[in-house]
């Protein structure tokens, strides 16, 4: 919350310099989304690595960072996930101060609705698991849901009746652009080069050691390279013959016109594939599920939106008069266990951060800290150790489908 | 919304179909002989190209049959559809 701040932050053009790329860096990060920027910031701040470049093919934070529905929560089922997402949430709670920049973090809580007996059992189990992990969580009956969010229809005779919900009061939303600009500004202030319009097309290598990257603006040598390219990680890994267990899918969202404040919290429903919050300015922000097919087109199918709107209207009859202002899609990389992949690769000096699928925005501060640690020490931070690539061969999967897939 | 040419029924809207992921992934001939790494690859790793992709679709609310397609994952262009069991066609 930006207590007492009446004006908007400075225009991004003036927040950081726009340098020419140098021919060599200690560390090159591919992708200037929230994850890449936060990693550069933590490399400089906590690991003392300042000779860093973040290379972005488009414009800064124009990928999924600019397209997501900004839901932040930590109510995941397994210990491994609860730890890393809860660490992120703790960092979110101090991020505005840490970056010295407004991010409009609003802890308005999140409801995850249950529409079937199976949903109810899964929800109650997750609340118990969350509490054992020190994550704030409550189980609410339909009347309790109505109290938190009065505009939800909790009557019994609708197609997907609300049988209850998990509630995490500390969850919420933040202003995604400001988060990116805050990290970018703070990273640039420590000497990190943020280089836009610089697509990485391949790698420089010496046997199994990565020694740099090929880019649209020439080769750049690097002691270490970290991938934070979200939905496009497979495209880069393919140039090395490195296989990753990822599938990239379109994921869409939409906003309504501006409305007066009607929606006080965040509401998510896995069963009917819709999630809704009301942005600070007043737009209703609605997300859907991924399109079933693989796609890099940054546009999803109309029927997915249609279904999502039908579900939203049933839950929130007051939305009936609202007009859609704009729809868009991102490209998200989904892993087989709906958990991220963050760690070393078979190539010396190459690190991956990918597979966050539909839900990586909320992890941004923790990714920054953990990925920076992994790159600087050539070894995972304890929080991301369970999320290495080797789990697909050992079988130690972190199966978060119930708490993560499709929902954010 | 894609218009998908079912080889048996002709072009139909995407909503009539079910997606089946990468085509031509053969079940291991001698499963017991696979190492953990090879099993991991068989179970969890699929191609994810930006461009042409050989994949499976099922016309679930039409004829109900599975078939293969070559689709461009960047442009959504459906380059070719062909029957299950046919080898992946070589296109230019
Ligand atoms: C519609 C939608 C809704 C979502 N809702 C939520 C939500 O509510 N909560 C949540 O937690 N998460 C959500 N997500 C997921 C979240 O946005 C992502 O998990 C997260 O943004 C991924 O990390 P990132 O920010 O670094 O990715 P991105 O912002 O996508 O960053 C990757 C960057 O890499 C760049 N890049 C790619 N290839 C190259 C290359 N070869 N060379 C140089 N640069 C390259 C891209 O241009 C991009 O800027 C949503 C995503 C979408 C699409
Ligand atoms: Zn058919």
XYZ file of C-alpha atoms and ligand atoms in Angstrom:
554
model
C 0.000 0.000 0.000
C 1.378 3.407 -0.866
C 0.387 5.271 2.232
C 0.379 8.981 1.536
C 1.701 8.652 -2.010
C -0.612 10.633 -4.213
C 1.409 10.461 -7.417
C 2.256 7.591 -9.743
C 5.849 6.355 -10.011
C 8.180 7.904 -12.570
C 7.881 6.873 -16.180
C 10.028 3.769 -16.778
C 12.194 5.496 -19.393
C 13.688 7.576 -16.652
C 14.120 4.779 -14.115
C 17.206 3.065 -15.520
C 19.901 3.673 -18.141
C 19.779 1.925 -21.528
C 23.413 0.807 -22.012
C 25.077 -0.872 -25.000
C 25.926 -4.489 -24.190
C 29.530 -5.133 -23.125
C 31.348 -8.041 -24.780
C 31.656 -9.968 -21.526
C 29.982 -10.331 -18.121
C 30.434 -12.490 -15.036
C 26.774 -13.475 -15.252
C 24.240 -13.145 -18.071
C 20.565 -13.604 -17.289
C 18.296 -14.367 -20.273
C 14.895 -12.708 -19.948
C 13.941 -9.456 -18.232
C 10.684 -10.598 -16.700
C 10.163 -10.308 -12.975
C 12.253 -13.423 -12.366
C 15.265 -12.259 -14.383
C 15.194 -8.782 -12.857
C 14.799 -10.052 -9.284
C 17.663 -12.502 -9.835
C 19.959 -9.722 -11.055
C 18.978 -7.602 -8.067
C 19.774 -10.398 -5.602
C 23.016 -11.311 -7.396
C 24.226 -7.779 -6.781
C 22.688 -7.236 -3.379
C 23.278 -10.548 -1.609
C 25.921 -12.371 -3.622
C 28.160 -9.394 -4.427
C 28.072 -10.226 -8.156
C 27.698 -6.870 -9.903
C 29.055 -7.544 -13.377
C 25.681 -8.770 -14.589
C 23.592 -8.253 -17.717
C 19.933 -9.058 -18.175
C 19.200 -9.621 -21.869
C 15.631 -9.180 -23.076
C 14.395 -9.940 -26.594
C 11.521 -7.474 -26.411
C 10.907 -4.707 -23.948
C 11.553 -4.922 -20.237
C 8.954 -7.094 -18.489
C 6.773 -7.272 -21.619
C 6.293 -11.060 -21.400
C 4.183 -12.889 -18.852
C 5.151 -10.310 -16.278
C 2.967 -7.776 -18.127
C 0.181 -10.283 -18.787
C -0.523 -12.022 -15.519
C -3.402 -11.583 -13.120
C -1.009 -10.812 -10.224
C -2.396 -13.213 -7.637
C -0.013 -13.752 -4.729
C -0.611 -16.574 -2.238
C 1.339 -19.329 -0.496
C -1.352 -21.914 0.296
C 0.296 -24.814 -1.544
C -0.064 -28.413 -0.391
C 3.427 -29.889 -0.030
C 6.151 -28.803 2.394
C 8.614 -28.007 -0.416
C 6.160 -25.660 -2.154
C 4.813 -24.113 1.040
C 8.370 -23.199 2.038
C 9.373 -21.428 -1.166
C 6.018 -19.657 -1.766
C 5.733 -18.633 1.882
C 9.276 -17.264 1.755
C 8.189 -15.261 -1.283
C 5.142 -13.953 0.572
C 7.316 -12.842 3.488
C 9.543 -10.980 1.040
C 6.490 -9.413 -0.668
C 5.463 -8.058 2.723
C 8.676 -6.009 2.906
C 9.340 -5.468 -0.792
C 8.152 -1.894 -1.098
C 10.605 -0.873 1.588
C 13.367 -3.097 0.241
C 13.119 -1.626 -3.280
C 12.208 1.875 -2.193
C 9.451 1.834 -4.772
C 5.651 1.552 -4.623
C 4.289 -1.842 -5.711
C 0.682 -1.527 -4.500
C 0.833 -4.862 -2.651
C -2.660 -5.339 -1.285
C -3.216 -8.227 1.145
C -6.925 -8.585 0.527
C -6.983 -12.379 0.948
C -7.786 -15.194 -1.439
C -10.704 -17.616 -1.494
C -10.249 -20.963 -3.256
C -13.790 -22.237 -3.790
C -14.981 -25.819 -3.411
C -17.836 -27.015 -5.627
C -17.896 -30.749 -4.914
C -17.407 -33.062 -1.964
C -13.970 -33.918 -3.383
C -13.079 -30.180 -3.535
C -14.198 -29.816 0.081
C -12.009 -32.682 1.251
C -9.036 -31.426 -0.741
C -9.549 -27.912 0.631
C -9.798 -28.983 4.255
C -6.716 -31.146 3.857
C -4.826 -28.231 2.338
C -5.854 -25.891 5.174
C -4.460 -28.407 7.671
C -1.259 -28.849 5.681
C -0.872 -25.062 5.393
C -1.235 -24.572 9.125
C 1.358 -27.228 9.880
C 3.693 -25.232 7.633
C 2.969 -21.922 9.340
C 0.906 -20.638 6.398
C -2.236 -18.734 7.400
C -5.311 -20.636 6.229
C -8.924 -21.100 7.240
C -11.797 -23.244 6.057
C -14.998 -21.249 5.472
C -18.524 -22.557 5.007
C -20.756 -20.866 2.390
C -21.963 -18.262 4.904
C -18.338 -17.476 5.759
C -17.568 -17.107 2.053
C -20.449 -14.675 1.677
C -19.127 -12.645 4.592
C -15.686 -12.248 2.977
C -17.092 -11.596 -0.510
C -20.748 -10.490 -0.415
C -21.225 -10.489 -4.204
C -20.746 -14.282 -4.536
C -23.922 -16.258 -5.094
C -23.772 -19.076 -2.524
C -27.259 -20.441 -3.161
C -27.572 -24.196 -3.514
C -29.477 -24.343 -6.792
C -26.786 -23.142 -9.218
C -24.793 -25.372 -11.544
C -21.619 -25.196 -9.461
C -22.816 -24.494 -5.909
C -20.251 -23.057 -3.480
C -19.821 -25.688 -0.761
C -17.105 -23.770 1.064
C -13.653 -22.306 0.472
C -10.142 -22.126 1.780
C -9.202 -18.583 2.790
C -5.707 -17.169 3.084
C -6.011 -13.662 4.550
C -2.367 -12.650 3.847
C -2.689 -13.399 0.131
C -3.441 -10.631 -2.365
C -2.343 -8.793 -5.488
C 0.377 -6.311 -6.462
C 0.862 -3.952 -9.405
C 2.952 -6.110 -11.748
C 4.514 -3.293 -13.801
C 5.617 -1.430 -10.700
C 7.179 -4.619 -9.312
C 9.243 -5.015 -12.488
C 10.197 -1.360 -12.608
C 11.127 -1.405 -8.921
C 13.464 -4.372 -9.392
C 14.869 -2.938 -12.630
C 15.612 0.423 -11.043
C 17.219 -1.149 -7.968
C 19.284 -3.596 -10.049
C 20.453 -0.853 -12.432
C 21.492 1.257 -9.437
C 23.964 -1.468 -8.415
C 25.504 -1.489 -11.909
C 23.526 -4.304 -13.570
C 23.121 -3.709 -17.342
C 19.516 -4.062 -18.500
C 19.585 -4.626 -22.253
C 16.348 -4.650 -24.188
C 15.785 -5.608 -27.820
C 18.531 -8.246 -27.522
C 17.280 -11.742 -28.286
C 19.466 -14.645 -27.224
C 19.587 -17.084 -30.149
C 22.046 -19.691 -28.864
C 25.026 -20.369 -26.643
C 28.802 -20.247 -26.784
C 30.278 -23.446 -25.406
C 33.512 -25.219 -24.735
C 32.528 -28.875 -24.539
C 29.949 -29.139 -21.779
C 30.807 -25.718 -20.344
C 28.721 -22.726 -21.383
C 30.939 -19.712 -22.022
C 28.449 -17.148 -23.275
C 25.454 -16.437 -25.463
C 24.786 -15.615 -29.092
C 22.482 -12.645 -29.421
C 20.863 -10.471 -32.038
C 23.484 -7.879 -31.049
C 26.519 -10.146 -31.256
C 28.188 -12.739 -29.059
C 28.516 -11.994 -25.371
C 30.875 -13.995 -23.169
C 29.700 -14.969 -19.709
C 31.130 -16.861 -16.758
C 27.663 -18.159 -15.974
C 24.302 -18.012 -17.732
C 20.908 -18.165 -16.032
C 17.743 -18.798 -18.065
C 14.671 -16.879 -16.919
C 12.846 -16.977 -20.255
C 9.563 -18.463 -18.948
C 7.502 -20.005 -21.825
C 10.449 -19.893 -24.259
C 12.939 -21.969 -22.253
C 12.479 -25.027 -24.497
C 13.354 -22.970 -27.554
C 16.695 -22.010 -26.016
C 17.420 -25.437 -24.518
C 16.761 -27.034 -27.926
C 19.741 -25.169 -29.391
C 21.932 -27.193 -26.992
C 20.087 -30.458 -27.494
C 19.092 -30.131 -23.828
C 15.682 -31.718 -23.220
C 13.448 -30.267 -20.534
C 10.115 -31.664 -19.315
C 8.111 -28.601 -20.372
C 5.092 -27.898 -22.538
C 4.295 -24.310 -23.508
C 0.635 -23.310 -23.633
C -1.365 -20.131 -24.241
C -2.927 -18.688 -21.085
C -5.419 -15.845 -21.333
C -6.851 -13.159 -19.132
C -9.177 -10.218 -19.588
C -10.239 -7.023 -17.884
C -13.560 -5.268 -17.692
C -14.174 -1.565 -17.901
C -13.578 0.383 -14.674
C -16.181 -0.211 -11.993
C -16.735 1.127 -8.531
C -15.281 -1.122 -5.789
C -17.487 -4.220 -5.624
C -15.041 -7.060 -5.153
C -13.031 -6.940 -1.905
C -10.836 -10.054 -2.204
C -9.438 -12.554 -4.730
C -11.662 -15.489 -5.722
C -10.387 -18.593 -7.466
C -12.113 -21.739 -8.572
C -10.224 -24.659 -10.079
C -13.386 -26.554 -10.887
C -14.926 -23.859 -13.053
C -11.583 -22.363 -14.126
C -12.050 -18.782 -13.257
C -10.276 -16.376 -10.935
C -11.237 -12.814 -10.283
C -10.001 -9.781 -8.444
C -10.637 -6.080 -8.839
C -7.597 -4.032 -9.783
C -6.687 -0.907 -7.837
C -8.092 1.300 -10.597
C -11.373 -0.648 -10.717
C -11.155 -3.154 -13.586
C -12.325 -6.668 -12.860
C -9.358 -8.887 -13.722
C -10.404 -12.372 -14.816
C -8.228 -15.329 -15.723
C -9.050 -18.669 -17.314
C -7.400 -22.051 -17.731
C -4.694 -22.815 -20.294
C -5.631 -23.813 -23.811
C -5.140 -27.564 -24.125
C -2.722 -27.443 -27.065
C 0.914 -26.317 -27.159
C 1.216 -22.790 -28.459
C 3.615 -19.875 -28.703
C 1.190 -17.528 -30.454
C 0.384 -15.346 -27.438
C -3.289 -15.677 -28.205
C -5.784 -18.155 -26.851
C -9.099 -19.575 -27.986
C -12.388 -17.737 -27.734
C -14.277 -20.681 -26.262
C -11.964 -20.675 -23.232
C -12.953 -17.092 -22.473
C -16.593 -17.904 -23.109
C -16.539 -20.709 -20.528
C -14.664 -18.589 -18.031
C -17.185 -15.761 -18.391
C -20.099 -18.178 -17.992
C -18.554 -19.478 -14.774
C -17.866 -15.958 -13.512
C -21.415 -14.827 -14.221
C -22.860 -17.725 -12.329
C -20.729 -17.001 -9.295
C -21.086 -13.222 -9.543
C -24.490 -12.272 -10.980
C -23.603 -8.564 -10.516
C -21.015 -8.878 -13.314
C -23.818 -9.287 -15.862
C -23.732 -5.645 -16.930
C -19.936 -5.326 -17.152
C -18.234 -4.897 -20.525
C -14.985 -6.585 -21.509
C -12.337 -4.012 -22.249
C -9.433 -6.152 -23.435
C -8.233 -9.767 -23.618
C -4.695 -11.075 -24.132
C -2.583 -14.183 -23.649
C 0.880 -15.171 -22.486
C 2.942 -18.302 -23.109
C 3.350 -20.414 -19.983
C 5.606 -23.442 -19.551
C 3.936 -26.271 -17.700
C 5.882 -29.103 -16.049
C 4.584 -32.645 -15.418
C 4.133 -32.152 -11.652
C 2.890 -28.534 -11.845
C 5.996 -27.403 -9.950
C 8.865 -25.237 -11.164
C 12.310 -26.378 -12.266
C 15.023 -24.273 -10.679
C 18.610 -25.423 -10.530
C 21.684 -26.647 -12.348
C 21.709 -28.319 -15.765
C 23.991 -30.983 -17.258
C 25.977 -28.041 -18.726
C 28.547 -26.391 -16.454
C 27.716 -22.729 -15.977
C 24.120 -23.002 -17.234
C 21.202 -22.719 -14.807
C 17.471 -22.965 -15.451
C 14.507 -21.286 -13.836
C 11.403 -22.428 -15.661
C 8.221 -24.473 -15.413
C 6.406 -21.936 -13.236
C 3.519 -22.406 -15.591
C 0.493 -20.371 -14.684
C 1.708 -19.256 -11.266
C 5.205 -17.801 -11.127
C 4.456 -14.134 -10.466
C 3.815 -14.759 -6.774
C 7.215 -16.457 -6.468
C 9.186 -13.552 -7.965
C 11.018 -12.353 -4.813
C 11.925 -15.899 -3.745
C 13.078 -16.787 -7.257
C 15.341 -13.748 -7.182
C 16.987 -14.821 -3.954
C 17.156 -18.586 -4.702
C 18.235 -18.361 -8.344
C 20.925 -15.788 -7.500
C 22.224 -18.144 -4.802
C 22.157 -21.131 -7.192
C 24.109 -19.234 -9.857
C 26.624 -17.639 -7.489
C 27.422 -20.853 -5.562
C 26.878 -23.367 -8.371
C 24.578 -25.082 -5.913
C 20.874 -24.719 -5.114
C 19.630 -22.649 -2.207
C 17.973 -25.015 0.327
C 14.551 -23.654 -0.714
C 14.964 -24.631 -4.362
C 16.934 -27.854 -3.820
C 13.765 -30.016 -4.163
C 12.974 -28.389 -7.526
C 15.966 -29.653 -9.543
C 15.754 -31.373 -12.912
C 16.896 -34.665 -11.341
C 13.497 -35.207 -9.723
C 12.136 -36.475 -13.041
C 14.615 -39.352 -12.853
C 14.524 -40.071 -9.113
C 10.724 -39.847 -8.967
C 10.782 -37.298 -6.111
C 8.100 -35.194 -7.794
C 6.394 -32.299 -6.007
C 2.903 -32.953 -7.303
C 1.058 -29.666 -6.879
C -1.690 -30.270 -9.435
C -4.375 -29.857 -6.802
C -3.033 -26.573 -5.468
C -1.361 -25.167 -8.558
C -2.469 -26.446 -11.936
C -4.411 -23.870 -13.916
C -5.163 -21.869 -10.815
C -2.591 -19.258 -9.904
C -10.660 -20.856 -32.323
C -9.033 -23.261 -34.754
C -10.824 -24.973 -37.610
C -9.445 -28.504 -37.505
C -9.796 -30.743 -40.591
C -10.805 -34.148 -39.219
C -9.579 -36.644 -41.858
C -12.900 -38.499 -41.557
C -15.494 -35.708 -41.154
C -13.881 -32.623 -42.648
C -13.271 -29.235 -40.995
C -14.850 -28.785 -37.581
C -14.423 -26.270 -34.755
C -11.707 -26.838 -32.169
C -14.289 -27.333 -29.422
C -15.228 -30.702 -30.970
C -11.715 -32.064 -30.376
C -9.566 -33.330 -27.557
C -5.817 -32.697 -27.614
C -3.470 -35.656 -27.252
C 0.007 -34.095 -27.203
C 3.065 -35.228 -29.114
C 2.559 -37.943 -31.744
C 4.811 -40.935 -32.466
C 5.955 -41.528 -28.863
C 6.513 -45.271 -28.881
C 6.067 -47.357 -25.755
C 9.454 -48.872 -24.822
C 9.890 -52.252 -26.544
C 11.578 -53.781 -23.486
C 10.377 -51.746 -20.487
C 12.338 -53.763 -17.924
C 15.581 -52.886 -19.668
C 15.155 -49.121 -19.192
C 17.340 -47.170 -16.760
C 15.723 -44.601 -14.416
C 16.937 -41.847 -16.737
C 15.412 -43.520 -19.766
C 12.113 -44.039 -17.896
C 12.108 -40.407 -16.831
C 12.537 -39.354 -20.432
C 9.818 -41.686 -21.668
C 7.318 -40.564 -19.018
C 7.928 -36.851 -18.654
C 9.838 -35.413 -21.609
C 8.068 -34.339 -24.798
C 9.154 -32.127 -27.657
C 8.010 -28.516 -27.273
C 8.987 -26.783 -30.519
C 8.097 -23.270 -31.572
C 7.071 -24.146 -35.108
C 5.909 -27.384 -36.712
C 4.850 -30.097 -34.289
C 3.535 -33.623 -34.947
C 0.688 -34.096 -32.476
C -2.450 -36.144 -31.832
C -6.062 -35.017 -31.792
C -9.297 -36.893 -31.170
C -12.570 -35.843 -32.766
C -14.290 -36.572 -29.466
C -17.786 -35.234 -30.145
C -17.750 -36.223 -33.811
C -16.558 -39.541 -35.189
C -14.606 -40.205 -31.989
C -11.451 -41.205 -33.860
C -7.855 -40.274 -33.128
C -5.629 -38.861 -35.859
C -2.309 -37.073 -36.215
C -1.660 -33.520 -37.318
C 1.292 -31.330 -38.153
C 0.540 -27.926 -36.675
C 2.644 -24.807 -36.367
C 2.650 -23.890 -32.673
C 3.581 -20.272 -33.421
C 1.045 -19.504 -36.172
C -1.623 -22.171 -35.374
C -1.526 -23.218 -39.050
C -2.645 -26.848 -39.521
C -0.204 -28.008 -42.147
C -1.361 -31.631 -42.570
C -3.596 -34.238 -40.942
C -2.947 -37.977 -41.310
C -4.025 -41.288 -39.834
C -2.767 -42.930 -36.683
C -0.091 -45.459 -37.559
C 1.102 -43.508 -40.594
C 4.701 -42.323 -40.388
C 5.327 -38.614 -39.831
C 5.160 -37.007 -43.288
C 8.189 -35.111 -44.547
C 7.015 -31.636 -45.571
C 9.335 -29.668 -47.888
C -2.677 -14.694 -18.353
C -1.709 -15.045 -17.271
C -2.112 -14.957 -15.940
C -1.217 -15.271 -14.910
N -1.625 -15.081 -13.633
C -0.752 -15.287 -12.612
C -1.145 -14.992 -11.286
O -2.266 -14.527 -11.036
N -0.260 -15.243 -10.291
C 0.967 -15.769 -10.533
O 1.702 -16.012 -9.573
N 1.388 -16.014 -11.808
C 0.560 -15.788 -12.848
N 0.959 -16.035 -14.141
C 2.275 -16.657 -14.386
C 3.402 -15.649 -14.331
O 3.127 -14.569 -15.174
C 4.712 -16.337 -14.783
O 4.897 -17.563 -14.099
C 5.910 -15.478 -14.494
O 5.723 -14.198 -15.031
C 7.168 -16.131 -15.109
O 8.386 -15.463 -14.804
P 8.888 -14.132 -15.524
O 8.141 -13.047 -14.860
O 10.338 -14.021 -15.518
O 8.392 -14.434 -17.034
P 8.286 -13.399 -18.220
O 7.823 -12.067 -17.786
O 7.572 -14.077 -19.322
O 9.850 -13.247 -18.559
C 10.541 -13.978 -19.524
C 11.181 -12.973 -20.440
O 12.118 -13.648 -21.254
C 12.103 -13.030 -22.505
N 12.718 -13.958 -23.451
C 12.211 -15.133 -23.899
N 13.057 -15.704 -24.760
C 14.131 -14.873 -24.855
C 15.339 -14.916 -25.604
N 15.620 -15.923 -26.434
N 16.219 -13.895 -25.448
C 15.941 -12.855 -24.616
N 14.806 -12.764 -23.918
C 13.919 -13.764 -24.027
C 10.642 -12.736 -22.756
O 10.464 -11.732 -23.727
C 10.175 -12.314 -21.380
O 10.216 -10.913 -21.183
C 0.098 -15.725 -15.210
C 0.515 -15.818 -16.549
C -0.373 -15.469 -17.580
C 0.105 -15.542 -18.988
Zn -14.270 -36.868 -37.215
